[in-house]
Amino acid sequence: MKKLLVSLLFCTAGVSVMAQRAKVSSADENLKKQDLEKAKADIDAALQNEKTKNDAKTWLVDGKILEAMGTKQKSAALATEAFAAFKKALEIDPKMKEAVLEMNQPLFNVYATIANAGYANLNEQKWDSSLYNFKQAFEVADFYNSKNLGGSIPADTALTFYVGYAANQAGKKDDAFTYLKKAADLQFKGEPALYVILGQLYEEKGDQANWLKTIEQAKVLFPKDKRFNDMEMAFYSKTGKTQRITDDAGKENRRQSNRPGSCTGLRYPRR
């Protein structure tokens, strides 16, 4: 009788485990059918069961469902939940075979959804939200690139600038400096504002060498932008080095006067 009871207990436990694993499979199938509501209900049941809540496969499927929902709804919150699920799956099984085939594109979609939310926040001047989502996007990219998932997310110089810009607007000067300096190091040429703000941050830090270097770099990249001439004049004025710019102007005048056909003295623009 005891042997029969033990056998029945093992049989019942086995059936329970199989039932919960079937929930994971049905969740995956419903995801393929784009029935996201049923898919999420099935995977939630599996996540609440002691037998399957610690399986990497359960978390992988949960991540895929959340990613699909987040992409469809353009929801950074759901995309962030998907990212957490994918991280959990690889935490449980770092060598998970399905990861390369099933996590590659969804993780990239998570990155894109979160980054796009950051740009939307930026357009609405919601600086703190923009900064949060941009930094989350960088975290996803770093994770993706560290896991050998069959691809990589290249450095996005525009995103690097905009996270620095959002940080500056939010009053987070340390974050602003970190990302804006990185954008300048990556030679981002899309926004002159990068060099205006970075120059101001160097000025606030009292770093005269890099303050001037930033201005000079900007003058090369944006020769028609007069702001950088004004910034250069301000630099020499504030640092008490106005003699240098006077000397430079004098050298230029002498160079011009030594040209064949040049006249000495001041020249006035024609009116």
Short mmCIF file of C-alpha atoms in Angstrom, two decimals:
data_model
loop_
_atom_site.label_atom_id
_atom_site.label_comp_id
_atom_site.label_asym_id
_atom_site.label_seq_id
_atom_site.Cartn_x
_atom_site.Cartn_y
_atom_site.Cartn_z
CA MET A 1 0.00 0.00 0.00
CA LYS A 2 2.86 2.36 0.90
CA LYS A 3 4.61 1.60 -2.39
CA LEU A 4 1.41 2.35 -4.28
CA LEU A 5 0.99 5.66 -2.41
CA VAL A 6 4.58 6.72 -3.17
CA SER A 7 4.13 5.80 -6.82
CA LEU A 8 0.94 7.85 -7.00
CA LEU A 9 2.69 10.85 -5.42
CA PHE A 10 5.55 10.68 -7.94
CA CYS A 11 3.08 10.26 -10.77
CA THR A 12 1.05 13.28 -9.62
CA ALA A 13 4.20 15.42 -9.30
CA GLY A 14 5.33 14.37 -12.75
CA VAL A 15 1.97 15.24 -14.27
CA SER A 16 2.09 18.65 -12.53
CA VAL A 17 5.54 19.43 -13.95
CA MET A 18 4.49 18.33 -17.42
CA ALA A 19 1.38 20.51 -17.18
CA GLN A 20 3.41 23.59 -16.30
CA ARG A 21 5.95 22.93 -19.05
CA ALA A 22 3.00 22.59 -21.39
CA LYS A 23 2.02 26.11 -20.31
CA VAL A 24 5.44 27.37 -21.45
CA SER A 25 5.01 25.61 -24.79
CA SER A 26 1.46 26.89 -25.27
CA ALA A 27 2.63 30.41 -24.40
CA ASP A 28 5.29 30.14 -27.11
CA GLU A 29 2.72 28.84 -29.61
CA ASN A 30 0.25 31.62 -28.80
CA LEU A 31 3.07 34.14 -29.26
CA LYS A 32 3.68 32.78 -32.76
CA LYS A 33 -0.04 33.21 -33.46
CA GLN A 34 0.21 36.80 -32.14
CA ASP A 35 -2.37 35.99 -29.46
CA LEU A 36 -0.41 37.95 -26.90
CA GLU A 37 -3.10 37.98 -24.21
CA LYS A 38 -3.31 34.18 -24.07
CA ALA A 39 0.45 33.87 -24.35
CA LYS A 40 0.98 36.16 -21.35
CA ALA A 41 -1.65 34.35 -19.28
CA ASP A 42 0.05 31.00 -19.95
CA ILE A 43 3.56 32.22 -19.18
CA ASP A 44 2.40 33.98 -16.01
CA ALA A 45 0.97 30.68 -14.79
CA ALA A 46 4.31 28.98 -15.45
CA LEU A 47 6.18 31.77 -13.63
CA GLN A 48 4.01 31.28 -10.56
CA ASN A 49 4.67 27.56 -10.36
CA GLU A 50 7.57 26.29 -8.23
CA LYS A 51 8.48 23.67 -10.84
CA THR A 52 8.95 26.03 -13.79
CA LYS A 53 9.59 29.51 -12.39
CA ASN A 54 13.33 28.84 -12.23
CA ASP A 55 13.66 27.46 -15.77
CA ALA A 56 15.61 29.64 -18.20
CA LYS A 57 13.18 28.69 -20.97
CA THR A 58 10.25 30.13 -18.98
CA TRP A 59 11.97 33.49 -18.66
CA LEU A 60 13.06 33.47 -22.30
CA VAL A 61 9.46 33.00 -23.45
CA ASP A 62 8.29 35.65 -21.00
CA GLY A 63 10.84 38.06 -22.44
CA LYS A 64 9.75 37.35 -26.01
CA ILE A 65 6.08 37.95 -25.14
CA LEU A 66 6.83 41.18 -23.28
CA GLU A 67 9.00 42.37 -26.15
CA ALA A 68 6.21 41.72 -28.66
CA MET A 69 3.74 43.59 -26.46
CA GLY A 70 6.16 46.47 -25.91
CA THR A 71 6.98 46.80 -29.61
CA LYS A 72 3.30 46.74 -30.57
CA GLN A 73 2.34 49.32 -27.93
CA LYS A 74 5.57 51.35 -28.24
CA SER A 75 5.91 50.93 -24.49
CA ALA A 76 9.31 51.48 -22.89
CA ALA A 77 7.96 50.03 -19.62
CA LEU A 78 7.08 46.68 -21.24
CA ALA A 79 10.36 46.68 -23.16
CA THR A 80 12.22 47.19 -19.88
CA GLU A 81 10.34 44.23 -18.36
CA ALA A 82 11.31 42.14 -21.39
CA PHE A 83 14.96 43.09 -20.87
CA ALA A 84 14.77 41.99 -17.23
CA ALA A 85 13.29 38.64 -18.31
CA PHE A 86 16.03 38.05 -20.89
CA LYS A 87 18.70 38.86 -18.30
CA LYS A 88 17.07 36.42 -15.87
CA ALA A 89 17.07 33.66 -18.50
CA LEU A 90 20.81 34.05 -19.14
CA GLU A 91 21.49 34.39 -15.43
CA ILE A 92 19.90 30.96 -14.88
CA ASP A 93 21.56 29.40 -17.93
CA PRO A 94 24.48 31.47 -19.32
CA LYS A 95 25.04 28.93 -22.12
CA MET A 96 21.42 28.67 -23.15
CA LYS A 97 21.35 27.23 -26.68
CA GLU A 98 18.13 28.96 -27.69
CA ALA A 99 19.50 32.42 -26.88
CA VAL A 100 21.25 33.09 -30.20
CA LEU A 101 18.23 32.10 -32.27
CA GLU A 102 15.43 33.42 -30.07
CA MET A 103 16.86 36.39 -28.19
CA ASN A 104 18.84 38.21 -30.89
CA GLN A 105 16.12 40.17 -32.69
CA PRO A 106 13.83 40.65 -29.65
CA LEU A 107 16.67 42.24 -27.67
CA PHE A 108 17.43 44.61 -30.52
CA ASN A 109 13.72 45.52 -30.64
CA VAL A 110 13.83 46.21 -26.89
CA TYR A 111 16.76 48.57 -27.45
CA ALA A 112 14.95 50.38 -30.27
CA THR A 113 11.68 50.72 -28.34
CA ILE A 114 13.40 52.21 -25.28
CA ALA A 115 15.60 54.54 -27.34
CA ASN A 116 12.59 55.77 -29.35
CA ALA A 117 10.75 56.48 -26.10
CA GLY A 118 13.73 58.57 -25.06
CA TYR A 119 13.53 60.60 -28.27
CA ALA A 120 9.78 61.09 -27.75
CA ASN A 121 10.46 62.37 -24.22
CA LEU A 122 13.14 64.66 -25.62
CA ASN A 123 10.70 66.21 -28.11
CA GLU A 124 8.25 66.77 -25.25
CA GLN A 125 11.04 68.33 -23.14
CA LYS A 126 10.60 65.68 -20.47
CA TRP A 127 14.28 65.72 -19.67
CA ASP A 128 14.38 63.30 -16.72
CA SER A 129 12.29 60.68 -18.54
CA SER A 130 14.37 61.12 -21.66
CA LEU A 131 17.61 60.67 -19.73
CA TYR A 132 16.27 57.56 -17.97
CA ASN A 133 15.19 55.87 -21.20
CA PHE A 134 18.37 56.79 -23.07
CA LYS A 135 20.50 55.33 -20.27
CA GLN A 136 18.34 52.19 -20.29
CA ALA A 137 18.92 51.87 -24.02
CA PHE A 138 22.68 52.04 -23.44
CA GLU A 139 22.37 49.34 -20.78
CA VAL A 140 20.52 47.07 -23.22
CA ALA A 141 23.16 47.68 -25.91
CA ASP A 142 26.01 46.90 -23.51
CA PHE A 143 24.30 43.69 -22.39
CA TYR A 144 23.51 42.64 -25.97
CA ASN A 145 27.09 43.23 -27.11
CA SER A 146 28.54 41.26 -24.19
CA LYS A 147 26.59 38.03 -24.77
CA ASN A 148 27.70 36.78 -28.21
CA LEU A 149 24.15 36.64 -29.53
CA GLY A 150 25.16 36.61 -33.17
CA GLY A 151 25.19 40.36 -33.71
CA SER A 152 26.03 43.69 -32.14
CA ILE A 153 24.54 47.13 -31.63
CA PRO A 154 27.08 49.66 -32.94
CA ALA A 155 27.93 52.83 -31.03
CA ASP A 156 25.26 55.42 -31.82
CA THR A 157 26.96 58.83 -31.80
CA ALA A 158 23.65 60.72 -32.11
CA LEU A 159 22.16 58.86 -29.14
CA THR A 160 25.35 59.53 -27.18
CA PHE A 161 24.96 63.26 -27.82
CA TYR A 162 21.25 63.35 -27.01
CA VAL A 163 21.62 61.52 -23.69
CA GLY A 164 24.23 64.14 -22.76
CA TYR A 165 21.95 66.92 -23.95
CA ALA A 166 19.00 65.55 -21.95
CA ALA A 167 21.21 65.21 -18.89
CA ASN A 168 22.36 68.81 -19.21
CA GLN A 169 18.77 70.03 -19.55
CA ALA A 170 17.82 67.97 -16.49
CA GLY A 171 20.62 69.59 -14.50
CA LYS A 172 22.62 66.35 -14.25
CA LYS A 173 25.99 67.90 -15.05
CA ASP A 174 28.12 64.82 -14.36
CA ASP A 175 26.07 62.65 -16.71
CA ALA A 176 26.01 65.46 -19.27
CA PHE A 177 29.79 65.79 -19.24
CA THR A 178 30.36 62.03 -19.51
CA TYR A 179 28.16 61.53 -22.56
CA LEU A 180 28.96 64.81 -24.33
CA LYS A 181 32.69 64.18 -24.01
CA LYS A 182 32.17 60.69 -25.41
CA ALA A 183 30.19 62.12 -28.34
CA ALA A 184 33.00 64.60 -29.05
CA ASP A 185 35.57 61.77 -28.83
CA LEU A 186 33.45 59.88 -31.39
CA GLN A 187 33.62 63.04 -33.57
CA PHE A 188 29.87 63.58 -33.70
CA LYS A 189 29.18 66.30 -36.29
CA GLY A 190 25.39 66.41 -36.25
CA GLU A 191 24.85 69.18 -33.69
CA PRO A 192 27.03 72.25 -33.04
CA ALA A 193 25.27 72.46 -29.67
CA LEU A 194 27.47 69.58 -28.51
CA TYR A 195 30.54 71.83 -28.55
CA VAL A 196 28.70 74.84 -27.12
CA ILE A 197 27.55 72.86 -24.07
CA LEU A 198 30.79 70.91 -23.67
CA GLY A 199 32.77 74.15 -23.81
CA GLN A 200 30.55 75.61 -21.09
CA LEU A 201 31.04 72.51 -18.92
CA TYR A 202 34.82 72.73 -19.28
CA GLU A 203 34.58 76.41 -18.37
CA GLU A 204 32.61 75.53 -15.22
CA LYS A 205 35.24 72.94 -14.31
CA GLY A 206 38.01 75.50 -14.76
CA ASP A 207 39.68 73.26 -17.37
CA GLN A 208 41.09 75.97 -19.62
CA ALA A 209 43.06 73.64 -21.89
CA ASN A 210 40.07 71.50 -22.85
CA TRP A 211 37.77 74.52 -22.93
CA LEU A 212 39.93 76.09 -25.64
CA LYS A 213 40.48 72.72 -27.38
CA THR A 214 36.71 72.23 -27.64
CA ILE A 215 36.25 75.69 -29.17
CA GLU A 216 39.05 75.12 -31.68
CA GLN A 217 37.64 71.70 -32.63
CA ALA A 218 34.22 73.28 -33.16
CA LYS A 219 35.65 76.04 -35.38
CA VAL A 220 37.12 73.39 -37.68
CA LEU A 221 33.91 71.36 -37.83
CA PHE A 222 31.54 74.33 -38.14
CA PRO A 223 33.50 77.18 -39.76
CA LYS A 224 30.35 79.20 -40.56
CA ASP A 225 28.96 79.11 -37.03
CA LYS A 226 29.88 82.48 -35.51
CA ARG A 227 29.09 81.32 -31.99
CA PHE A 228 32.49 79.69 -31.75
CA ASN A 229 34.30 82.90 -32.65
CA ASP A 230 32.36 84.59 -29.86
CA MET A 231 33.24 81.72 -27.50
CA GLU A 232 36.90 82.08 -28.38
CA MET A 233 36.83 85.82 -27.67
CA ALA A 234 35.06 85.11 -24.36
CA PHE A 235 37.67 82.51 -23.47
CA TYR A 236 40.56 84.93 -23.96
CA SER A 237 38.72 87.68 -22.15
CA LYS A 238 37.78 85.57 -19.13
CA THR A 239 41.22 83.98 -18.85
CA GLY A 240 43.04 87.30 -19.18
CA LYS A 241 44.71 86.22 -22.41
CA THR A 242 43.37 88.94 -24.69
CA GLN A 243 46.94 89.80 -25.75
CA ARG A 244 47.22 86.52 -27.63
CA ILE A 245 44.18 87.14 -29.79
CA THR A 246 45.47 90.70 -30.44
CA ASP A 247 48.82 89.24 -31.48
CA ASP A 248 47.09 86.68 -33.73
CA ALA A 249 45.09 89.45 -35.37
CA GLY A 250 48.26 91.47 -35.86
CA LYS A 251 50.00 88.53 -37.52
CA GLU A 252 47.06 88.08 -39.88
CA ASN A 253 47.10 91.80 -40.80
CA ARG A 254 50.84 91.68 -41.48
CA ARG A 255 50.38 88.56 -43.59
CA GLN A 256 47.67 90.31 -45.61
CA SER A 257 49.75 93.51 -46.00
CA ASN A 258 52.71 91.57 -47.37
CA ARG A 259 50.66 90.19 -50.25
CA PRO A 260 51.37 91.73 -53.68
CA GLY A 261 49.01 94.63 -54.29
CA SER A 262 48.06 94.96 -50.66
CA CYS A 263 47.90 98.35 -49.02
CA THR A 264 49.01 99.06 -45.48
CA GLY A 265 46.87 100.49 -42.74
CA LEU A 266 43.22 99.86 -41.91
CA ARG A 267 40.81 98.73 -44.55
CA TYR A 268 37.13 99.53 -44.31
CA PRO A 269 34.32 97.53 -45.79
CA ARG A 270 32.56 99.13 -48.76
CA ARG A 271 29.04 100.35 -48.11
#
